[in-house]
mmCIF file of C-alpha atoms and ligand atoms in Angstrom:
data_model
loop_
_atom_site.group_PDB
_atom_site.id
_atom_site.type_symbol
_atom_site.label_atom_id
_atom_site.label_comp_id
_atom_site.label_asym_id
_atom_site.label_seq_id
_atom_site.Cartn_x
_atom_site.Cartn_y
_atom_site.Cartn_z
ATOM 1 C CA GLU A 1 0.000 0.000 0.000
ATOM 2 C CA LYS A 2 1.274 3.453 -0.779
ATOM 3 C CA GLY A 3 -0.287 4.994 2.344
ATOM 4 C CA THR A 4 0.096 8.759 2.366
ATOM 5 C CA TYR A 5 2.411 8.782 -0.634
ATOM 6 C CA PRO A 6 1.023 10.151 -3.909
ATOM 7 C CA HIS A 7 2.937 7.515 -5.881
ATOM 8 C CA TYR A 8 4.573 4.148 -5.281
ATOM 9 C CA MET A 9 7.730 5.455 -6.916
ATOM 10 C CA LEU A 10 8.221 8.131 -4.258
ATOM 11 C CA LYS A 11 7.499 5.641 -1.488
ATOM 12 C CA GLU A 12 9.963 3.171 -2.944
ATOM 13 C CA ILE A 13 12.668 5.848 -3.262
ATOM 14 C CA ASP A 14 12.134 6.704 0.407
ATOM 15 C CA GLU A 15 12.373 3.055 1.451
ATOM 16 C CA GLN A 16 15.963 2.768 0.248
ATOM 17 C CA PRO A 17 17.762 3.544 3.547
ATOM 18 C CA LEU A 18 15.630 0.942 5.324
ATOM 19 C CA VAL A 19 16.247 -1.612 2.582
ATOM 20 C CA MET A 20 20.016 -1.053 2.944
ATOM 21 C CA ARG A 21 19.848 -1.809 6.647
ATOM 22 C CA LYS A 22 17.646 -4.863 6.048
ATOM 23 C CA ILE A 23 20.055 -6.259 3.468
ATOM 24 C CA VAL A 24 23.022 -5.904 5.810
ATOM 25 C CA GLN A 25 21.058 -7.645 8.580
ATOM 26 C CA ASN A 26 19.951 -10.460 6.293
ATOM 27 C CA TYR A 27 23.479 -11.128 5.079
ATOM 28 C CA GLN A 28 25.160 -11.041 8.519
ATOM 29 C CA ASP A 29 26.127 -14.099 10.516
ATOM 30 C CA GLY A 30 25.841 -14.372 14.340
ATOM 31 C CA GLU A 31 29.086 -12.425 14.801
ATOM 32 C CA GLY A 32 27.973 -9.580 12.544
ATOM 33 C CA GLU A 33 30.232 -10.641 9.688
ATOM 34 C CA LEU A 34 28.850 -10.630 6.143
ATOM 35 C CA GLU A 35 27.966 -14.109 4.956
ATOM 36 C CA ILE A 36 26.840 -15.743 1.704
ATOM 37 C CA ASP A 37 25.829 -19.379 1.239
ATOM 38 C CA SER A 38 29.089 -21.348 0.969
ATOM 39 C CA ASP A 39 27.948 -23.125 -2.243
ATOM 40 C CA ILE A 40 27.632 -19.740 -3.934
ATOM 41 C CA VAL A 41 31.041 -18.578 -2.736
ATOM 42 C CA LYS A 42 32.513 -21.863 -4.005
ATOM 43 C CA ALA A 43 30.858 -21.383 -7.416
ATOM 44 C CA MET A 44 32.312 -17.864 -7.574
ATOM 45 C CA LYS A 45 35.778 -19.090 -6.565
ATOM 46 C CA ASP A 46 35.685 -21.920 -9.107
ATOM 47 C CA ALA A 47 34.778 -19.606 -11.990
ATOM 48 C CA ASP A 48 37.471 -18.245 -14.279
ATOM 49 C CA ARG A 49 35.010 -15.655 -15.636
ATOM 50 C CA ILE A 50 31.587 -14.400 -14.637
ATOM 51 C CA TYR A 51 28.881 -13.553 -17.173
ATOM 52 C CA VAL A 52 26.224 -11.195 -15.867
ATOM 53 C CA ILE A 53 22.954 -11.329 -17.826
ATOM 54 C CA ALA A 54 20.250 -8.707 -17.289
ATOM 55 C CA ALA A 55 17.957 -6.110 -18.853
ATOM 56 C CA GLY A 56 17.200 -2.426 -18.244
ATOM 57 C CA THR A 57 17.958 -1.174 -14.768
ATOM 58 C CA SER A 58 19.212 -4.607 -13.716
ATOM 59 C CA TYR A 59 21.751 -4.429 -16.569
ATOM 60 C CA HIS A 60 22.916 -1.069 -15.239
ATOM 61 C CA ALA A 61 23.319 -2.626 -11.790
ATOM 62 C CA GLY A 62 25.379 -5.374 -13.433
ATOM 63 C CA LEU A 63 27.769 -2.796 -14.909
ATOM 64 C CA VAL A 64 28.468 -1.448 -11.432
ATOM 65 C CA GLY A 65 28.579 -4.988 -10.001
ATOM 66 C CA LYS A 66 31.360 -5.811 -12.470
ATOM 67 C CA GLN A 67 33.485 -3.109 -10.805
ATOM 68 C CA PHE A 68 32.773 -4.565 -7.353
ATOM 69 C CA ILE A 69 33.635 -8.134 -8.343
ATOM 70 C CA GLU A 70 36.711 -7.268 -10.396
ATOM 71 C CA LYS A 71 38.128 -4.813 -7.853
ATOM 72 C CA LEU A 72 37.486 -6.907 -4.743
ATOM 73 C CA ALA A 73 37.376 -10.569 -5.822
ATOM 74 C CA LYS A 74 39.590 -10.059 -8.891
ATOM 75 C CA ILE A 75 37.527 -12.379 -11.108
ATOM 76 C CA PRO A 76 36.965 -11.084 -14.677
ATOM 77 C CA VAL A 77 33.329 -10.162 -15.378
ATOM 78 C CA GLU A 78 31.415 -9.541 -18.606
ATOM 79 C CA VAL A 79 28.014 -7.874 -18.488
ATOM 80 C CA HIS A 80 25.527 -8.657 -21.241
ATOM 81 C CA ILE A 81 22.070 -7.470 -22.222
ATOM 82 C CA SER A 82 19.925 -10.591 -22.034
ATOM 83 C CA SER A 83 18.040 -10.029 -25.309
ATOM 84 C CA GLU A 84 21.363 -9.867 -27.217
ATOM 85 C CA PHE A 85 23.157 -12.724 -25.537
ATOM 86 C CA GLY A 86 21.296 -15.650 -27.076
ATOM 87 C CA TYR A 87 22.179 -14.959 -30.716
ATOM 88 C CA ASN A 88 25.342 -12.989 -30.027
ATOM 89 C CA MET A 89 27.028 -15.273 -27.559
ATOM 90 C CA PRO A 90 30.659 -14.378 -26.832
ATOM 91 C CA LEU A 91 33.329 -17.059 -26.752
ATOM 92 C CA LEU A 92 32.871 -18.499 -23.292
ATOM 93 C CA SER A 93 35.719 -19.180 -20.903
ATOM 94 C CA GLU A 94 36.485 -22.703 -19.670
ATOM 95 C CA LYS A 95 34.756 -22.349 -16.307
ATOM 96 C CA PRO A 96 32.062 -19.697 -16.585
ATOM 97 C CA LEU A 97 29.532 -18.813 -13.910
ATOM 98 C CA PHE A 98 26.357 -17.025 -14.974
ATOM 99 C CA ILE A 99 24.718 -14.410 -12.774
ATOM 100 C CA PHE A 100 21.192 -13.363 -13.708
ATOM 101 C CA ILE A 101 20.082 -10.072 -12.189
ATOM 102 C CA SER A 102 16.325 -9.530 -12.296
ATOM 103 C CA GLN A 103 14.073 -7.682 -9.880
ATOM 104 C CA SER A 104 11.009 -9.669 -10.959
ATOM 105 C CA GLY A 105 12.763 -12.923 -11.787
ATOM 106 C CA GLU A 106 10.335 -13.214 -14.710
ATOM 107 C CA THR A 107 11.973 -11.288 -17.560
ATOM 108 C CA ALA A 108 11.506 -13.448 -20.669
ATOM 109 C CA ASP A 109 14.746 -12.366 -22.349
ATOM 110 C CA SER A 110 16.755 -13.442 -19.305
ATOM 111 C CA ARG A 111 14.787 -16.674 -18.858
ATOM 112 C CA GLN A 112 15.652 -17.712 -22.395
ATOM 113 C CA VAL A 113 19.368 -17.266 -21.747
ATOM 114 C CA LEU A 114 19.094 -19.251 -18.534
ATOM 115 C CA VAL A 115 17.502 -22.163 -20.405
ATOM 116 C CA GLN A 116 20.279 -21.977 -22.995
ATOM 117 C CA VAL A 117 23.171 -21.966 -20.524
ATOM 118 C CA LYS A 118 21.614 -24.710 -18.413
ATOM 119 C CA GLU A 119 21.408 -26.843 -21.557
ATOM 120 C CA MET A 120 25.107 -26.173 -22.065
ATOM 121 C CA GLY A 121 25.683 -27.561 -18.559
ATOM 122 C CA TYR A 122 26.745 -24.325 -16.817
ATOM 123 C CA LYS A 123 25.900 -23.149 -13.308
ATOM 124 C CA ALA A 124 23.749 -20.089 -12.717
ATOM 125 C CA LEU A 125 23.012 -17.769 -9.818
ATOM 126 C CA THR A 126 19.919 -15.553 -9.796
ATOM 127 C CA ILE A 127 19.844 -12.276 -7.876
ATOM 128 C CA THR A 128 16.165 -11.388 -7.549
ATOM 129 C CA ASN A 129 13.665 -9.601 -5.370
ATOM 130 C CA VAL A 130 11.008 -12.285 -5.718
ATOM 131 C CA PRO A 131 11.496 -15.588 -3.898
ATOM 132 C CA GLY A 132 10.144 -18.482 -5.938
ATOM 133 C CA SER A 133 10.236 -16.501 -9.191
ATOM 134 C CA THR A 134 10.920 -18.422 -12.391
ATOM 135 C CA LEU A 135 14.565 -17.369 -12.716
ATOM 136 C CA SER A 136 15.143 -18.236 -9.090
ATOM 137 C CA ARG A 137 13.536 -21.671 -9.428
ATOM 138 C CA GLU A 138 15.434 -22.533 -12.583
ATOM 139 C CA ALA A 139 18.890 -21.387 -11.428
ATOM 140 C CA ASP A 140 21.229 -23.410 -9.224
ATOM 141 C CA TYR A 141 21.523 -20.669 -6.605
ATOM 142 C CA THR A 142 19.565 -17.598 -5.519
ATOM 143 C CA LEU A 143 20.392 -14.421 -3.626
ATOM 144 C CA LEU A 144 17.449 -12.306 -2.528
ATOM 145 C CA LEU A 145 17.301 -8.514 -2.523
ATOM 146 C CA HIS A 146 14.997 -8.183 0.519
ATOM 147 C CA ALA A 147 13.731 -4.892 -0.937
ATOM 148 C CA GLY A 148 10.013 -5.625 -0.434
ATOM 149 C CA PRO A 149 7.553 -5.467 -3.342
ATOM 150 C CA GLU A 150 8.419 -2.899 -6.002
ATOM 151 C CA ILE A 151 5.192 -1.714 -7.619
ATOM 152 C CA ALA A 152 6.170 1.371 -9.662
ATOM 153 C CA VAL A 153 7.282 0.464 -13.176
ATOM 154 C CA ALA A 154 10.430 2.556 -12.711
ATOM 155 C CA SER A 155 12.847 0.503 -10.675
ATOM 156 C CA THR A 156 14.438 2.401 -7.774
ATOM 157 C CA LYS A 157 14.922 0.485 -4.542
ATOM 158 C CA ALA A 158 15.598 -2.736 -6.453
ATOM 159 C CA TYR A 159 18.569 -1.050 -8.196
ATOM 160 C CA THR A 160 20.247 0.070 -4.962
ATOM 161 C CA ALA A 161 19.425 -3.303 -3.377
ATOM 162 C CA GLN A 162 21.037 -5.072 -6.356
ATOM 163 C CA LEU A 163 24.150 -2.940 -5.873
ATOM 164 C CA ALA A 164 24.298 -3.716 -2.151
ATOM 165 C CA VAL A 165 23.891 -7.467 -2.699
ATOM 166 C CA LEU A 166 26.509 -7.432 -5.476
ATOM 167 C CA ALA A 167 28.918 -5.557 -3.179
ATOM 168 C CA ILE A 168 28.340 -8.131 -0.433
ATOM 169 C CA LEU A 169 28.811 -11.003 -2.893
ATOM 170 C CA ALA A 170 32.062 -9.432 -4.133
ATOM 171 C CA GLU A 171 33.375 -8.797 -0.626
ATOM 172 C CA VAL A 172 32.542 -12.240 0.749
ATOM 173 C CA THR A 173 34.037 -13.903 -2.346
ATOM 174 C CA ALA A 174 37.187 -11.781 -2.034
ATOM 175 C CA ARG A 175 37.645 -12.870 1.567
ATOM 176 C CA GLY A 176 36.907 -16.495 0.591
ATOM 177 C CA ILE A 177 39.659 -16.345 -2.014
ATOM 178 C CA GLY A 178 42.032 -14.701 0.459
ATOM 179 C CA HIS A 179 42.198 -11.220 -1.083
ATOM 180 C CA GLU A 180 42.501 -8.414 1.408
ATOM 181 C CA VAL A 181 39.518 -6.041 1.598
ATOM 182 C CA ASP A 182 40.786 -2.829 3.138
ATOM 183 C CA PHE A 183 37.449 -1.459 4.336
ATOM 184 C CA ASP A 184 34.575 -2.631 6.502
ATOM 185 C CA LEU A 185 31.603 -3.129 4.156
ATOM 186 C CA VAL A 186 29.061 -3.390 6.993
ATOM 187 C CA GLN A 187 30.178 -0.021 8.286
ATOM 188 C CA GLU A 188 30.333 1.515 4.801
ATOM 189 C CA LEU A 189 26.801 0.336 3.931
ATOM 190 C CA GLY A 190 25.648 1.906 7.214
ATOM 191 C CA ILE A 191 27.202 5.202 6.067
ATOM 192 C CA VAL A 192 25.415 4.732 2.723
ATOM 193 C CA ALA A 193 22.048 4.251 4.484
ATOM 194 C CA THR A 194 22.537 7.443 6.509
ATOM 195 C CA ALA A 195 23.556 9.375 3.382
ATOM 196 C CA MET A 196 20.449 8.037 1.593
ATOM 197 C CA GLU A 197 18.289 9.386 4.409
ATOM 198 C CA ALA A 198 19.825 12.826 4.037
ATOM 199 C CA LEU A 199 19.125 12.807 0.289
ATOM 200 C CA CYS A 200 15.532 11.621 0.740
ATOM 201 C CA ASP A 201 15.049 14.539 3.155
ATOM 202 C CA ASP A 202 16.155 16.985 0.479
ATOM 203 C CA LYS A 203 13.241 16.501 -1.921
ATOM 204 C CA GLU A 204 12.521 20.206 -2.379
ATOM 205 C CA GLU A 205 15.979 20.697 -3.785
ATOM 206 C CA PHE A 206 15.461 17.945 -6.385
ATOM 207 C CA GLU A 207 12.041 19.272 -7.241
ATOM 208 C CA SER A 208 13.615 22.658 -7.940
ATOM 209 C CA ILE A 209 16.403 21.104 -10.059
ATOM 210 C CA ALA A 210 13.753 19.264 -12.098
ATOM 211 C CA ARG A 211 11.786 22.493 -12.525
ATOM 212 C CA GLU A 212 14.848 24.492 -13.514
ATOM 213 C CA TYR A 213 16.368 22.043 -15.974
ATOM 214 C CA LEU A 214 13.674 19.707 -17.243
ATOM 215 C CA THR A 215 10.272 21.397 -17.381
ATOM 216 C CA VAL A 216 10.426 22.586 -20.986
ATOM 217 C CA THR A 217 13.273 20.634 -22.568
ATOM 218 C CA ARG A 218 12.863 17.929 -25.213
ATOM 219 C CA ASN A 219 16.116 16.175 -24.369
ATOM 220 C CA ALA A 220 18.716 15.782 -21.633
ATOM 221 C CA PHE A 221 22.170 14.255 -21.294
ATOM 222 C CA PHE A 222 23.832 12.517 -18.404
ATOM 223 C CA ILE A 223 27.605 12.358 -18.373
ATOM 224 C CA GLY A 224 30.133 10.727 -16.093
ATOM 225 C CA ARG A 225 33.402 8.838 -16.150
ATOM 226 C CA GLY A 226 34.123 5.425 -14.688
ATOM 227 C CA ILE A 227 31.423 4.263 -12.324
ATOM 228 C CA ASP A 228 29.609 7.615 -12.745
ATOM 229 C CA PHE A 229 29.044 6.807 -16.424
ATOM 230 C CA TYR A 230 27.044 3.718 -15.450
ATOM 231 C CA VAL A 231 24.929 5.703 -13.002
ATOM 232 C CA GLY A 232 24.342 8.230 -15.791
ATOM 233 C CA LEU A 233 22.941 5.433 -17.963
ATOM 234 C CA GLU A 234 20.512 4.579 -15.177
ATOM 235 C CA GLY A 235 19.614 8.257 -14.669
ATOM 236 C CA ALA A 236 18.829 8.578 -18.369
ATOM 237 C CA LEU A 237 16.662 5.443 -18.379
ATOM 238 C CA LYS A 238 14.746 6.668 -15.329
ATOM 239 C CA LEU A 239 14.103 10.055 -16.899
ATOM 240 C CA LYS A 240 13.035 8.762 -20.308
ATOM 241 C CA GLU A 241 10.719 6.036 -19.101
ATOM 242 C CA ILE A 242 8.624 8.203 -16.803
ATOM 243 C CA SER A 243 8.902 11.753 -18.209
ATOM 244 C CA TYR A 244 9.226 10.867 -21.940
ATOM 245 C CA ILE A 245 12.118 13.319 -22.253
ATOM 246 C CA GLN A 246 14.651 11.919 -24.689
ATOM 247 C CA ALA A 247 17.584 11.240 -22.388
ATOM 248 C CA GLU A 248 20.964 9.649 -23.032
ATOM 249 C CA GLY A 249 23.848 8.708 -20.794
ATOM 250 C CA PHE A 250 27.385 9.130 -22.129
ATOM 251 C CA ALA A 251 30.939 8.581 -21.035
ATOM 252 C CA GLY A 252 32.388 12.067 -20.626
ATOM 253 C CA GLY A 253 35.313 11.345 -22.934
ATOM 254 C CA GLU A 254 33.029 10.061 -25.691
ATOM 255 C CA LEU A 255 31.136 13.353 -26.087
ATOM 256 C CA LYS A 256 33.619 14.833 -28.514
ATOM 257 C CA HIS A 257 33.271 11.771 -30.747
ATOM 258 C CA GLY A 258 29.784 12.740 -31.858
ATOM 259 C CA THR A 259 27.246 13.532 -29.185
ATOM 260 C CA ILE A 260 28.496 17.053 -28.581
ATOM 261 C CA ALA A 261 26.903 17.926 -31.950
ATOM 262 C CA LEU A 262 23.520 17.679 -30.205
ATOM 263 C CA ILE A 263 24.310 20.339 -27.638
ATOM 264 C CA GLU A 264 22.315 23.516 -28.230
ATOM 265 C CA GLU A 265 21.523 26.625 -26.257
ATOM 266 C CA GLY A 266 19.957 25.456 -22.974
ATOM 267 C CA THR A 267 20.412 21.670 -23.414
ATOM 268 C CA PRO A 268 20.444 20.212 -19.901
ATOM 269 C CA VAL A 269 23.595 18.186 -19.158
ATOM 270 C CA ILE A 270 23.605 16.469 -15.811
ATOM 271 C CA ALA A 271 27.183 15.605 -14.860
ATOM 272 C CA LEU A 272 28.200 13.273 -12.060
ATOM 273 C CA ALA A 273 31.501 13.956 -10.315
ATOM 274 C CA THR A 274 31.985 11.479 -7.479
ATOM 275 C CA GLN A 275 35.355 10.010 -8.431
ATOM 276 C CA ASP A 276 38.572 11.744 -7.451
ATOM 277 C CA PHE A 277 40.714 10.299 -10.259
ATOM 278 C CA VAL A 278 38.454 11.696 -13.013
ATOM 279 C CA ASN A 279 37.200 14.809 -11.255
ATOM 280 C CA LEU A 280 39.235 17.198 -13.405
ATOM 281 C CA SER A 281 38.430 15.437 -16.674
ATOM 282 C CA ILE A 282 34.655 15.337 -16.140
ATOM 283 C CA ARG A 283 34.752 19.017 -15.219
ATOM 284 C CA GLY A 284 36.654 19.574 -18.466
ATOM 285 C CA ASN A 285 33.756 17.934 -20.315
ATOM 286 C CA VAL A 286 31.302 20.211 -18.517
ATOM 287 C CA LYS A 287 33.284 23.240 -19.735
ATOM 288 C CA GLU A 288 33.181 21.880 -23.298
ATOM 289 C CA VAL A 289 29.395 21.569 -23.312
ATOM 290 C CA ALA A 290 28.881 24.844 -21.441
ATOM 291 C CA ALA A 291 30.968 26.622 -24.083
ATOM 292 C CA ARG A 292 28.418 25.387 -26.643
ATOM 293 C CA GLY A 293 25.453 26.717 -24.709
ATOM 294 C CA ALA A 294 24.499 23.712 -22.544
ATOM 295 C CA ASN A 295 22.899 24.193 -19.157
ATOM 296 C CA PRO A 296 25.109 22.016 -16.921
ATOM 297 C CA CYS A 297 23.957 20.614 -13.590
ATOM 298 C CA ILE A 298 26.910 19.162 -11.699
ATOM 299 C CA ILE A 299 26.195 16.653 -8.952
ATOM 300 C CA SER A 300 29.414 16.019 -7.053
ATOM 301 C CA MET A 301 30.476 14.320 -3.862
ATOM 302 C CA SER A 302 31.551 16.085 -0.704
ATOM 303 C CA GLY A 303 35.319 16.555 -0.769
ATOM 304 C CA LEU A 304 35.384 16.912 -4.568
ATOM 305 C CA GLU A 305 32.993 19.843 -4.950
ATOM 306 C CA THR A 306 33.554 23.300 -6.437
ATOM 307 C CA ASP A 307 31.450 26.479 -6.267
ATOM 308 C CA GLU A 308 29.761 25.751 -9.592
ATOM 309 C CA ASP A 309 28.151 22.483 -8.398
ATOM 310 C CA ARG A 310 24.366 22.332 -8.185
ATOM 311 C CA PHE A 311 24.215 19.568 -5.598
ATOM 312 C CA VAL A 312 26.783 17.854 -3.381
ATOM 313 C CA ILE A 313 26.058 14.345 -2.111
ATOM 314 C CA PRO A 314 27.466 13.175 1.241
ATOM 315 C CA GLU A 315 30.801 11.374 1.127
ATOM 316 C CA VAL A 316 30.709 7.570 0.982
ATOM 317 C CA HIS A 317 33.341 4.964 0.016
ATOM 318 C CA SER A 318 34.453 5.650 -3.574
ATOM 319 C CA LEU A 319 33.312 2.204 -4.773
ATOM 320 C CA LEU A 320 29.820 2.672 -3.299
ATOM 321 C CA THR A 321 28.984 6.120 -4.725
ATOM 322 C CA PRO A 322 26.422 4.682 -7.228
ATOM 323 C CA LEU A 323 24.201 3.710 -4.278
ATOM 324 C CA ILE A 324 24.006 7.382 -3.365
ATOM 325 C CA SER A 325 24.432 9.340 -6.589
ATOM 326 C CA VAL A 326 21.468 7.567 -8.208
ATOM 327 C CA ILE A 327 19.031 8.996 -5.637
ATOM 328 C CA PRO A 328 19.174 12.602 -6.907
ATOM 329 C CA LEU A 329 18.629 11.194 -10.421
ATOM 330 C CA GLN A 330 15.618 9.119 -9.285
ATOM 331 C CA LEU A 331 14.078 12.119 -7.546
ATOM 332 C CA ILE A 332 14.811 14.543 -10.392
ATOM 333 C CA SER A 333 13.124 12.111 -12.807
ATOM 334 C CA TYR A 334 10.161 11.729 -10.474
ATOM 335 C CA TYR A 335 9.598 15.477 -10.252
ATOM 336 C CA ALA A 336 10.211 16.005 -13.966
ATOM 337 C CA ALA A 337 7.465 13.452 -14.705
ATOM 338 C CA LEU A 338 5.176 15.067 -12.158
ATOM 339 C CA HIS A 339 5.702 18.565 -13.572
ATOM 340 C CA ARG A 340 4.901 17.209 -17.019
ATOM 341 C CA ASP A 341 1.710 15.536 -15.823
ATOM 342 C CA CYS A 342 2.911 12.058 -16.675
ATOM 343 C CA ASP A 343 1.572 8.875 -15.121
ATOM 344 C CA VAL A 344 4.561 8.313 -12.823
ATOM 345 C CA ASP A 345 3.826 4.793 -11.624
ATOM 346 C CA LYS A 346 2.447 3.447 -14.894
ATOM 347 C CA PRO A 347 4.244 5.074 -17.814
ATOM 348 C CA ARG A 348 2.811 4.521 -21.278
ATOM 349 C CA ASN A 349 3.819 1.438 -23.292
ATOM 350 C CA LEU A 350 5.566 -0.230 -20.332
ATOM 351 C CA ALA A 351 4.836 -3.155 -18.017
ATOM 352 C CA LYS A 352 6.420 -3.895 -14.668
ATOM 353 C CA SER A 353 7.749 -7.236 -15.741
ATOM 354 C CA VAL A 354 8.418 -7.930 -19.364
ATOM 355 C CA THR A 355 7.365 -11.541 -19.803
ATOM 356 C CA VAL A 356 7.341 -11.493 -23.588
ATOM 357 C CA GLU A 357 10.343 -11.670 -25.870
HETATM 358 O O1 M6R B 401 12.540 -7.518 -13.450
HETATM 359 P P1 M6R B 401 13.801 -7.186 -14.159
HETATM 360 O O2 M6R B 401 14.849 -6.598 -13.274
HETATM 361 O O3 M6R B 401 14.370 -8.358 -14.938
HETATM 362 O O4 M6R B 401 13.410 -6.091 -15.217
HETATM 363 C C1 M6R B 401 14.322 -5.612 -16.162
HETATM 364 C C2 M6R B 401 13.821 -4.358 -16.830
HETATM 365 O O5 M6R B 401 12.623 -4.619 -17.530
HETATM 366 C C3 M6R B 401 13.568 -3.229 -15.820
HETATM 367 O O6 M6R B 401 14.713 -2.960 -15.057
HETATM 368 C C4 M6R B 401 13.138 -1.950 -16.525
HETATM 369 O O7 M6R B 401 14.204 -1.452 -17.300
HETATM 370 C C5 M6R B 401 12.633 -0.925 -15.516
HETATM 371 N N1 M6R B 401 11.339 -0.441 -15.871
HETATM 372 C C6 M6R B 401 13.556 0.251 -15.365
HETATM 373 O O8 M6R B 401 13.083 1.166 -14.433
#
């Protein structure tokens, strides 16, 4: 039930801090240490390469999850769009493990790939929000998101839950392999939950950003480098599916290879700057688009900010910034859709779970 909330989407955005805390609790052992079923950790350790298969927002979570797994557990990861994988299968490694990420666990495109890889004799893990869902039943292993039902078509709390579960999977696998993890993930996810609360309390600010940048525009761009690029892809998907504004996410460095031609007077460019090592270069990209008339909106992280930034998110561990930086983008999309009188929870032409090919 959405209670006093006008829309499920807003309620689900607000639930994110609580979901974070629930996930940590659900994946802790008696001593408070993060724990994953030992069969799953063994399957991860045995794999020489991991293939993540997903669609839409879950695919975007997979892109970030690749960073977690490669940086912490040091296992190579490929992330594939499920609808492409079947007829465009890459050369597989000798000992692959497949990870299916799906909020609903019912996405037809992903189910088809699961059937295919099972026929080939490979092991599969499903990360889903729905216990007993088809993908969960048909895979060898399941990890649950514990996010509670997600009703709005636009996925919000499932995305951040997917990121948290992927981070936990990466950390526990890293420890299982014997790689040192030089931070305390339980503590860092606690910091994330607190930062999420602060952002959810700042709704007026995001409403005003949406009003300022997105009320009249026909298009919008999201730019970032590294992990921020992947969050930009998710920001663009969120905005287009509920507000019908044509939105695209780009890697900052790729702009000059074509997209910059689209920049006109007033084009909104939302730039994410949460990563120290690319802070100067993404700001360089902002200057390039501003010089061509764009209306830049920089969202940075505390410690990396400058006077020109429109919003500064609280500081969290550099690997976990997507869990935080996506929230302004979710809220900006929500308000943009609202200001444009769109049906926020049930956008046109879309269904919550896509059970057809
Ligand atoms: O249930 P799934 O995670 O498999 O769904 C995948 C996509 O259909 C889904 O993420 C879709 O892109 C959302 N509407 C995005 O908000």
